[in-house]
Short mmCIF file of C-alpha atoms (C1' of nucleotides) in Angstrom, two decimals:
data_model
loop_
_atom_site.label_atom_id
_atom_site.label_comp_id
_atom_site.label_asym_id
_atom_site.label_seq_id
_atom_site.Cartn_x
_atom_site.Cartn_y
_atom_site.Cartn_z
CA UNK A 1 -1.85 -15.87 -43.11
CA UNK A 2 -0.17 -13.96 -45.90
CA UNK A 3 0.22 -14.67 -49.57
CA UNK A 4 2.75 -12.97 -51.82
CA UNK A 5 2.26 -11.84 -55.37
CA UNK A 6 5.47 -11.72 -57.34
CA UNK A 7 3.71 -9.96 -60.21
CA UNK A 8 2.84 -7.10 -57.89
CA UNK A 9 4.83 -3.95 -58.51
CA UNK A 10 5.25 -3.46 -54.77
CA UNK A 11 8.34 -5.01 -53.18
CA UNK A 12 7.78 -8.05 -51.01
CA UNK A 13 8.37 -6.28 -47.71
CA UNK A 14 5.76 -3.68 -48.68
CA UNK A 15 3.21 -6.37 -49.44
CA UNK A 16 3.85 -7.91 -46.03
CA UNK A 17 3.54 -4.53 -44.32
CA UNK A 18 0.27 -3.71 -46.05
CA UNK A 19 -1.22 -7.11 -45.39
CA UNK A 20 -0.26 -7.19 -41.72
CA UNK A 21 -1.55 -3.66 -41.24
CA UNK A 22 -4.79 -4.69 -42.87
CA UNK A 23 -5.13 -7.69 -40.57
CA UNK A 24 -4.67 -5.43 -37.57
CA UNK A 25 -7.07 -2.65 -38.55
CA UNK A 26 -9.75 -5.12 -39.60
CA UNK A 27 -9.55 -6.88 -36.27
CA UNK A 28 -8.26 -10.16 -37.65
CA UNK A 29 -5.23 -9.60 -35.46
CA UNK A 30 -6.10 -8.21 -32.04
CA UNK A 31 -3.85 -6.11 -29.87
CA UNK A 32 -1.28 -8.14 -28.03
CA UNK A 33 -1.68 -11.12 -30.28
CA UNK A 34 1.60 -12.81 -31.15
CA UNK A 35 2.78 -12.77 -34.73
CA UNK A 36 4.88 -15.47 -36.37
CA UNK A 37 8.56 -15.11 -35.62
CA UNK A 38 10.83 -13.55 -38.22
CA UNK A 39 12.34 -16.90 -39.08
CA UNK A 40 9.12 -18.90 -39.11
CA UNK A 41 7.30 -16.47 -41.37
CA UNK A 42 10.32 -16.30 -43.66
CA UNK A 43 10.24 -20.07 -43.85
CA UNK A 44 6.49 -20.17 -44.44
CA UNK A 45 6.72 -17.65 -47.29
CA UNK A 46 9.93 -19.18 -48.62
CA UNK A 47 11.80 -15.89 -48.52
CA UNK A 48 14.77 -14.46 -46.68
CA UNK A 49 14.42 -13.61 -42.97
CA UNK A 50 15.96 -10.20 -43.65
CA UNK A 51 12.96 -9.31 -45.77
CA UNK A 52 10.59 -10.12 -42.92
CA UNK A 53 12.81 -8.22 -40.53
CA UNK A 54 12.55 -5.14 -42.72
CA UNK A 55 8.76 -5.38 -42.88
CA UNK A 56 8.47 -5.86 -39.12
CA UNK A 57 10.86 -3.02 -38.43
CA UNK A 58 8.96 -0.50 -40.53
CA UNK A 59 5.62 -1.70 -39.21
CA UNK A 60 6.93 -1.17 -35.70
CA UNK A 61 7.89 2.38 -36.66
CA UNK A 62 4.27 2.89 -37.70
CA UNK A 63 3.16 1.63 -34.32
CA UNK A 64 1.18 -1.35 -35.55
CA UNK A 65 3.67 -3.80 -34.10
CA UNK A 66 5.78 -4.14 -30.98
CA UNK A 67 8.86 -6.35 -30.92
CA UNK A 68 10.49 -7.67 -27.77
CA UNK A 69 13.92 -9.27 -28.25
CA UNK A 70 13.86 -12.83 -27.10
CA UNK A 71 10.08 -12.93 -26.83
CA UNK A 72 8.51 -12.12 -30.15
CA UNK A 73 6.48 -9.56 -32.10
CA UNK A 74 2.98 -8.53 -31.13
CA UNK A 75 0.20 -6.61 -32.81
CA UNK A 76 -0.37 -3.24 -31.20
CA UNK A 77 -2.25 0.03 -31.52
CA UNK A 78 -0.17 3.05 -32.57
CA UNK A 79 0.53 5.51 -29.77
CA UNK A 80 -1.48 8.66 -30.16
CA UNK A 81 1.48 10.75 -31.28
CA UNK A 82 2.72 8.16 -33.77
CA UNK A 83 -0.79 7.55 -35.03
CA UNK A 84 -1.25 11.26 -35.54
CA UNK A 85 1.22 11.37 -38.42
CA UNK A 86 -0.40 8.31 -39.92
CA UNK A 87 -3.86 9.84 -39.63
CA UNK A 88 -2.73 13.05 -41.27
CA UNK A 89 -1.24 11.07 -44.12
CA UNK A 90 -4.45 9.08 -44.52
CA UNK A 91 -6.63 12.20 -44.51
CA UNK A 92 -4.43 13.68 -47.21
CA UNK A 93 -4.80 10.61 -49.39
CA UNK A 94 -8.51 10.58 -48.64
CA UNK A 95 -8.85 14.08 -50.00
CA UNK A 96 -6.90 13.28 -53.15
CA UNK A 97 -8.99 10.21 -53.85
CA UNK A 98 -12.24 12.07 -53.26
CA UNK A 99 -11.09 14.82 -55.60
CA UNK A 100 -10.35 12.34 -58.36
CA UNK A 101 -13.58 10.40 -57.85
CA UNK A 102 -15.49 13.64 -58.09
CA UNK A 103 -13.69 14.48 -61.32
CA UNK A 104 -14.59 11.05 -62.69
CA UNK A 105 -18.26 11.76 -62.14
CA UNK A 106 -18.98 10.13 -58.79
CA UNK A 107 -21.35 12.27 -56.76
CA UNK A 108 -20.91 13.05 -53.10
CA UNK A 109 -23.59 10.59 -52.12
CA UNK A 110 -21.78 7.63 -53.66
CA UNK A 111 -18.49 8.42 -51.96
CA UNK A 112 -20.03 9.13 -48.56
CA UNK A 113 -21.99 5.89 -48.76
CA UNK A 114 -18.79 3.94 -49.17
CA UNK A 115 -17.41 5.55 -46.02
CA UNK A 116 -20.55 4.85 -44.00
CA UNK A 117 -20.48 1.28 -45.23
CA UNK A 118 -17.10 0.80 -43.57
CA UNK A 119 -18.27 2.16 -40.26
CA UNK A 120 -21.52 0.20 -40.38
CA UNK A 121 -19.84 -3.09 -41.21
CA UNK A 122 -17.37 -2.66 -38.34
CA UNK A 123 -18.92 -3.51 -35.03
CA UNK A 124 -17.36 -2.22 -31.82
CA UNK A 125 -13.89 -2.59 -33.27
CA UNK A 126 -11.25 0.09 -33.24
CA UNK A 127 -11.90 2.29 -30.27
CA UNK A 128 -9.46 4.95 -29.19
CA UNK A 129 -6.61 3.92 -26.93
CA UNK A 130 -8.01 5.88 -24.01
CA UNK A 131 -11.25 3.97 -24.17
CA UNK A 132 -9.79 0.53 -24.32
CA UNK A 133 -9.29 -1.67 -21.29
CA UNK A 134 -6.01 -3.27 -20.38
CA UNK A 135 -5.37 -6.64 -21.91
CA UNK A 136 -2.80 -9.37 -22.42
CA UNK A 137 -0.56 -7.43 -24.80
CA UNK A 138 2.82 -5.99 -23.86
CA UNK A 139 2.66 -2.59 -22.18
CA UNK A 140 4.99 -0.20 -23.92
CA UNK A 141 8.39 -1.80 -24.25
CA UNK A 142 8.40 -3.36 -20.83
CA UNK A 143 8.08 -6.97 -19.88
CA UNK A 144 4.48 -7.94 -19.28
CA UNK A 145 3.80 -9.02 -15.72
CA UNK A 146 5.96 -12.00 -14.98
CA UNK A 147 5.66 -14.59 -12.21
CA UNK A 148 7.88 -14.80 -9.15
CA UNK A 149 10.52 -16.84 -10.91
CA UNK A 150 14.18 -16.19 -10.31
CA UNK A 151 16.17 -16.46 -13.56
CA UNK A 152 19.43 -17.53 -11.87
CA UNK J 1 4.57 23.38 -63.31
CA UNK J 2 6.08 20.33 -61.66
CA UNK J 3 8.77 19.94 -59.08
CA UNK J 4 10.63 16.71 -58.40
CA UNK J 5 11.71 15.31 -55.08
CA UNK J 6 14.71 13.04 -55.35
CA UNK J 7 14.30 11.99 -51.73
CA UNK J 8 10.85 10.64 -52.53
CA UNK J 9 10.65 6.87 -52.59
CA UNK J 10 8.53 7.04 -55.71
CA UNK J 11 10.36 6.93 -59.03
CA UNK J 12 10.47 10.16 -61.01
CA UNK J 13 8.00 9.06 -63.67
CA UNK J 14 5.51 8.20 -60.93
CA UNK J 15 5.88 11.62 -59.36
CA UNK J 16 5.20 13.21 -62.74
CA UNK J 17 2.17 11.00 -63.31
CA UNK J 18 0.69 11.78 -59.92
CA UNK J 19 1.31 15.50 -60.23
CA UNK J 20 -0.11 15.80 -63.74
CA UNK J 21 -3.14 13.75 -62.75
CA UNK J 22 -3.62 16.03 -59.78
CA UNK J 23 -3.44 19.11 -61.99
CA UNK J 24 -6.12 17.65 -64.24
CA UNK J 25 -8.57 16.52 -61.58
CA UNK J 26 -8.25 19.78 -59.66
CA UNK J 27 -9.02 21.78 -62.79
CA UNK J 28 -5.62 23.44 -63.00
CA UNK J 29 -5.30 21.76 -66.36
CA UNK J 30 -8.51 21.83 -68.35
CA UNK J 31 -9.55 19.32 -70.96
CA UNK J 32 -7.87 19.93 -74.29
CA UNK J 33 -5.18 22.08 -72.80
CA UNK J 34 -1.77 21.46 -74.29
CA UNK J 35 0.95 20.03 -72.08
CA UNK J 36 4.65 20.71 -72.45
CA UNK J 37 6.27 18.55 -75.10
CA UNK J 38 8.24 15.50 -74.01
CA UNK J 39 11.52 17.20 -74.78
CA UNK J 40 10.71 20.59 -73.31
CA UNK J 41 9.51 19.16 -70.01
CA UNK J 42 12.54 16.89 -69.86
CA UNK J 43 14.70 19.95 -70.37
CA UNK J 44 12.80 21.98 -67.79
CA UNK J 45 13.13 19.24 -65.17
CA UNK J 46 16.69 18.41 -66.22
CA UNK J 47 15.90 14.75 -66.75
CA UNK J 48 15.89 12.33 -69.63
CA UNK J 49 13.12 12.58 -72.25
CA UNK J 50 12.54 8.85 -71.94
CA UNK J 51 11.39 9.35 -68.37
CA UNK J 52 8.81 11.90 -69.47
CA UNK J 53 7.77 9.63 -72.28
CA UNK J 54 7.11 6.83 -69.82
CA UNK J 55 5.03 9.09 -67.58
CA UNK J 56 3.01 10.41 -70.52
CA UNK J 57 2.49 6.94 -71.90
CA UNK J 58 1.09 5.52 -68.68
CA UNK J 59 -1.01 8.60 -68.07
CA UNK J 60 -2.48 8.20 -71.53
CA UNK J 61 -3.34 4.60 -70.66
CA UNK J 62 -5.25 5.95 -67.67
CA UNK J 63 -7.13 8.29 -69.98
CA UNK J 64 -5.97 11.54 -68.43
CA UNK J 65 -3.89 12.44 -71.44
CA UNK J 66 -4.16 12.19 -75.18
CA UNK J 67 -1.09 12.28 -77.38
CA UNK J 68 -1.12 13.11 -81.08
CA UNK J 69 2.12 12.37 -82.96
CA UNK J 70 3.45 15.51 -84.52
CA UNK J 71 1.10 17.76 -82.60
CA UNK J 72 1.52 17.29 -78.88
CA UNK J 73 -0.05 15.94 -75.71
CA UNK J 74 -3.31 17.25 -74.28
CA UNK J 75 -5.15 16.89 -71.02
CA UNK J 76 -8.30 14.81 -71.35
CA UNK J 77 -11.08 13.14 -69.43
CA UNK J 78 -10.92 9.34 -69.22
CA UNK J 79 -13.45 7.55 -71.37
CA UNK J 80 -16.19 6.00 -69.27
CA UNK J 81 -14.93 2.47 -69.77
CA UNK J 82 -11.32 3.33 -68.97
CA UNK J 83 -12.39 5.46 -66.04
CA UNK J 84 -14.44 2.60 -64.66
CA UNK J 85 -11.36 0.60 -63.71
CA UNK J 86 -9.82 3.66 -62.20
CA UNK J 87 -12.95 4.40 -60.18
CA UNK J 88 -13.10 0.84 -58.88
CA UNK J 89 -9.48 1.07 -57.81
CA UNK J 90 -10.13 4.37 -56.06
CA UNK J 91 -13.18 3.06 -54.23
CA UNK J 92 -11.12 0.11 -53.02
CA UNK J 93 -8.42 2.38 -51.65
CA UNK J 94 -11.09 4.59 -50.16
CA UNK J 95 -12.46 1.68 -48.18
CA UNK J 96 -9.04 0.65 -46.93
CA UNK J 97 -8.24 4.17 -45.79
CA UNK J 98 -11.59 4.55 -44.05
CA UNK J 99 -11.06 1.24 -42.29
CA UNK J 100 -7.67 2.32 -40.97
CA UNK J 101 -8.88 5.78 -39.94
CA UNK J 102 -11.70 4.16 -38.04
CA UNK J 103 -9.23 1.87 -36.29
CA UNK J 104 -7.10 4.88 -35.36
CA UNK J 105 -10.04 6.45 -33.59
CA UNK J 106 -11.51 8.78 -36.19
CA UNK J 107 -15.28 8.73 -36.06
CA UNK J 108 -17.53 8.58 -39.09
CA UNK J 109 -18.35 12.24 -38.81
CA UNK J 110 -14.74 13.34 -39.20
CA UNK J 111 -14.14 11.22 -42.28
CA UNK J 112 -17.39 12.15 -43.98
CA UNK J 113 -16.69 15.82 -43.35
CA UNK J 114 -13.43 15.55 -45.21
CA UNK J 115 -15.27 14.10 -48.19
CA UNK J 116 -17.94 16.79 -48.18
CA UNK J 117 -15.23 19.42 -47.92
CA UNK J 118 -13.83 18.25 -51.25
CA UNK J 119 -17.18 18.44 -52.97
CA UNK J 120 -18.03 21.78 -51.44
CA UNK J 121 -14.71 23.36 -52.34
CA UNK J 122 -15.02 22.24 -55.95
CA UNK J 123 -17.38 24.43 -57.89
CA UNK J 124 -18.96 23.13 -61.08
CA UNK J 125 -15.81 21.22 -61.96
CA UNK J 126 -15.68 17.59 -62.96
CA UNK J 127 -19.00 16.66 -64.45
CA UNK J 128 -19.54 13.38 -66.22
CA UNK J 129 -18.59 13.12 -69.86
CA UNK J 130 -22.16 12.67 -70.93
CA UNK J 131 -23.20 15.83 -69.17
CA UNK J 132 -20.46 18.01 -70.50
CA UNK J 133 -20.86 20.15 -73.58
CA UNK J 134 -18.55 19.91 -76.53
CA UNK J 135 -15.42 21.93 -76.12
CA UNK J 136 -11.99 22.62 -77.53
CA UNK J 137 -10.40 19.34 -76.46
CA UNK J 138 -9.37 16.61 -78.90
CA UNK J 139 -12.25 14.36 -79.90
CA UNK J 140 -10.94 10.81 -79.67
CA UNK J 141 -7.72 10.86 -81.62
CA UNK J 142 -8.66 13.74 -83.85
CA UNK J 143 -7.27 17.21 -84.20
CA UNK J 144 -7.79 19.37 -81.13
CA UNK J 145 -8.59 23.04 -81.42
CA UNK J 146 -5.36 24.82 -82.04
CA UNK J 147 -6.22 27.70 -79.76
CA UNK J 148 -4.68 26.11 -76.69
CA UNK J 149 -0.97 26.53 -76.85
CA UNK J 150 0.40 27.48 -73.51
CA UNK J 151 2.93 24.91 -72.34
CA UNK J 152 4.26 26.89 -69.37
"C1'" DT T 1 12.53 23.06 -95.94
"C1'" DT T 2 12.97 23.41 -91.23
"C1'" DA T 3 11.73 22.92 -86.65
"C1'" DG T 4 8.99 20.79 -83.53
"C1'" DT T 5 6.08 16.85 -82.18
"C1'" DG T 6 5.30 11.72 -80.39
"C1'" DT T 7 7.37 7.27 -80.54
"C1'" DA T 8 10.68 3.37 -80.68
"C1'" DT T 9 15.07 1.12 -80.01
"C1'" DT T 10 19.55 -0.34 -77.92
"C1'" DA T 11 23.11 0.05 -74.54
"C1'" DT T 12 24.77 1.42 -70.12
"C1'" DT T 13 24.87 3.02 -65.31
"C1'" DC T 14 22.87 3.11 -60.84
"C1'" DC T 15 20.56 1.60 -56.84
"C1'" DA T 16 16.78 -0.53 -54.15
"C1'" DT T 17 15.50 -5.07 -53.37
"C1'" DC T 18 16.40 -9.58 -52.12
"C1'" DT T 19 19.29 -13.26 -50.90
"C1'" DA T 20 22.96 -15.70 -48.19
"C1'" DG T 21 25.63 -16.32 -44.31
"C1'" DT T 22 27.15 -15.27 -39.83
"C1'" DA T 23 26.94 -13.38 -35.33
"C1'" DC T 24 25.28 -11.70 -30.72
"C1'" DA T 25 22.16 -11.01 -26.81
"C1'" DG T 26 17.78 -11.86 -24.60
"C1'" DT T 27 13.92 -15.26 -23.11
"C1'" DC T 28 12.22 -19.50 -21.50
"C1'" DA T 29 11.55 -24.46 -20.58
"C1'" DC T 30 14.23 -28.18 -18.99
"C1'" DG C 1 23.71 -24.47 -17.14
"C1'" DT C 2 21.92 -26.29 -21.68
"C1'" DG C 3 19.35 -25.85 -25.68
"C1'" DA C 4 15.99 -23.88 -28.54
"C1'" DC C 5 13.78 -20.32 -29.41
"C1'" DT C 6 13.38 -14.99 -30.06
"C1'" DG C 7 14.79 -10.08 -32.23
"C1'" DT C 8 18.59 -7.67 -34.17
"C1'" DA C 9 22.87 -6.40 -36.69
"C1'" DC C 10 26.28 -6.81 -40.11
"C1'" DT C 11 28.76 -7.94 -44.56
"C1'" DA C 12 28.75 -9.63 -49.23
"C1'" DG C 13 26.71 -10.78 -53.48
"C1'" DA C 14 22.96 -11.26 -57.27
"C1'" DT C 15 19.00 -9.37 -59.57
"C1'" DG C 16 15.95 -6.20 -61.81
"C1'" DG C 17 13.71 -1.74 -62.29
"C1'" DA C 18 14.76 3.12 -62.98
"C1'" DA C 19 17.11 6.49 -65.32
"C1'" DT C 20 20.36 8.00 -68.66
"C1'" DA C 21 22.51 8.46 -73.32
"C1'" DA C 22 22.31 8.32 -78.13
"C1'" DT C 23 19.82 7.48 -82.47
"C1'" DA C 24 16.25 7.01 -85.48
"C1'" DC C 25 11.66 7.44 -87.86
"C1'" DA C 26 7.14 9.43 -89.12
"C1'" DC C 27 4.06 13.10 -88.53
"C1'" DT C 28 2.62 18.30 -88.29
"C1'" DA C 29 2.91 23.05 -89.24
"C1'" DA C 30 4.94 27.60 -90.36
#
DNA sequence: TTAGTGTATTATTCCATCTAGTACAGTCAC
DNA sequence: GTGACTGTACTAGATGGAATAATACACTAA
């Protein structure tokens, strides 16, 4: 699912964050889908569980992940307010990159085409939260509908 | 000219690189314009000259800066071949950002508008090397016009 | 000559990263 | 309840990049 690059300047937990975020936004991981447990992914990548824990924790702060103690971690869509900060950050970076590309000689057409390519390639993926239907994923931080079992 | 943020996760030399690059691509620093010397900028920012040296060195590798031993460092436009790698990197990031913005609910129109805004705001700045006329900047590694001497 | 420039080198301090180990509480199948 | 999972928290230590400090050399220009 994830491969690490020890030559990469980014720390390991950043690589994991970026890769997991990429899997979510590209649709490879759908909302509500269960991710490997902290310990199992640590074992699979042959690294320390604390490193995975850090990546999961920060990704949860971004809203791309929801963790439920005792149950697991699940891919999720950032709440509108959390996603707002993220979107503002992304728009800022977008402007900086466009500015530099322009300086390097790329015309508007070339840059816009690259944007349109992304939206064309993506099918019906990535609709707003308000437009999506309910699904199997955990609602907020609460326990998803459980059966009539009595724990004790 | 540059202000540092010690709370920033990025190392100091990265902050300097990013800021200087930004000044160049936005036109605040024009090609051939002289930058503060390694020692003077280190003094102005109250940091070690080695840190400035590292920032300048990497920025020169990117093509945004040309250093001439004994004379100084000057803003420059990346050679086409050096800039090619940079452009490819920027296009890659552009695609990733667009993908995430789309996932967060931004429609194509909103993203494209941000791009066009950049190109509209910029006047005649940032033309390709082949289209630019000869100017005061250093040709390759040769002596730049001595007229530019404002290292504020 | 003198002062300023870029550049290189070595040594040292500092801190984020990563590891290692342990611990606790919640969930779920049995 | 038991056991095996789960997320989470904490301490302690090792490692490596970042930044500093101090010199040194060659080049440029007034």
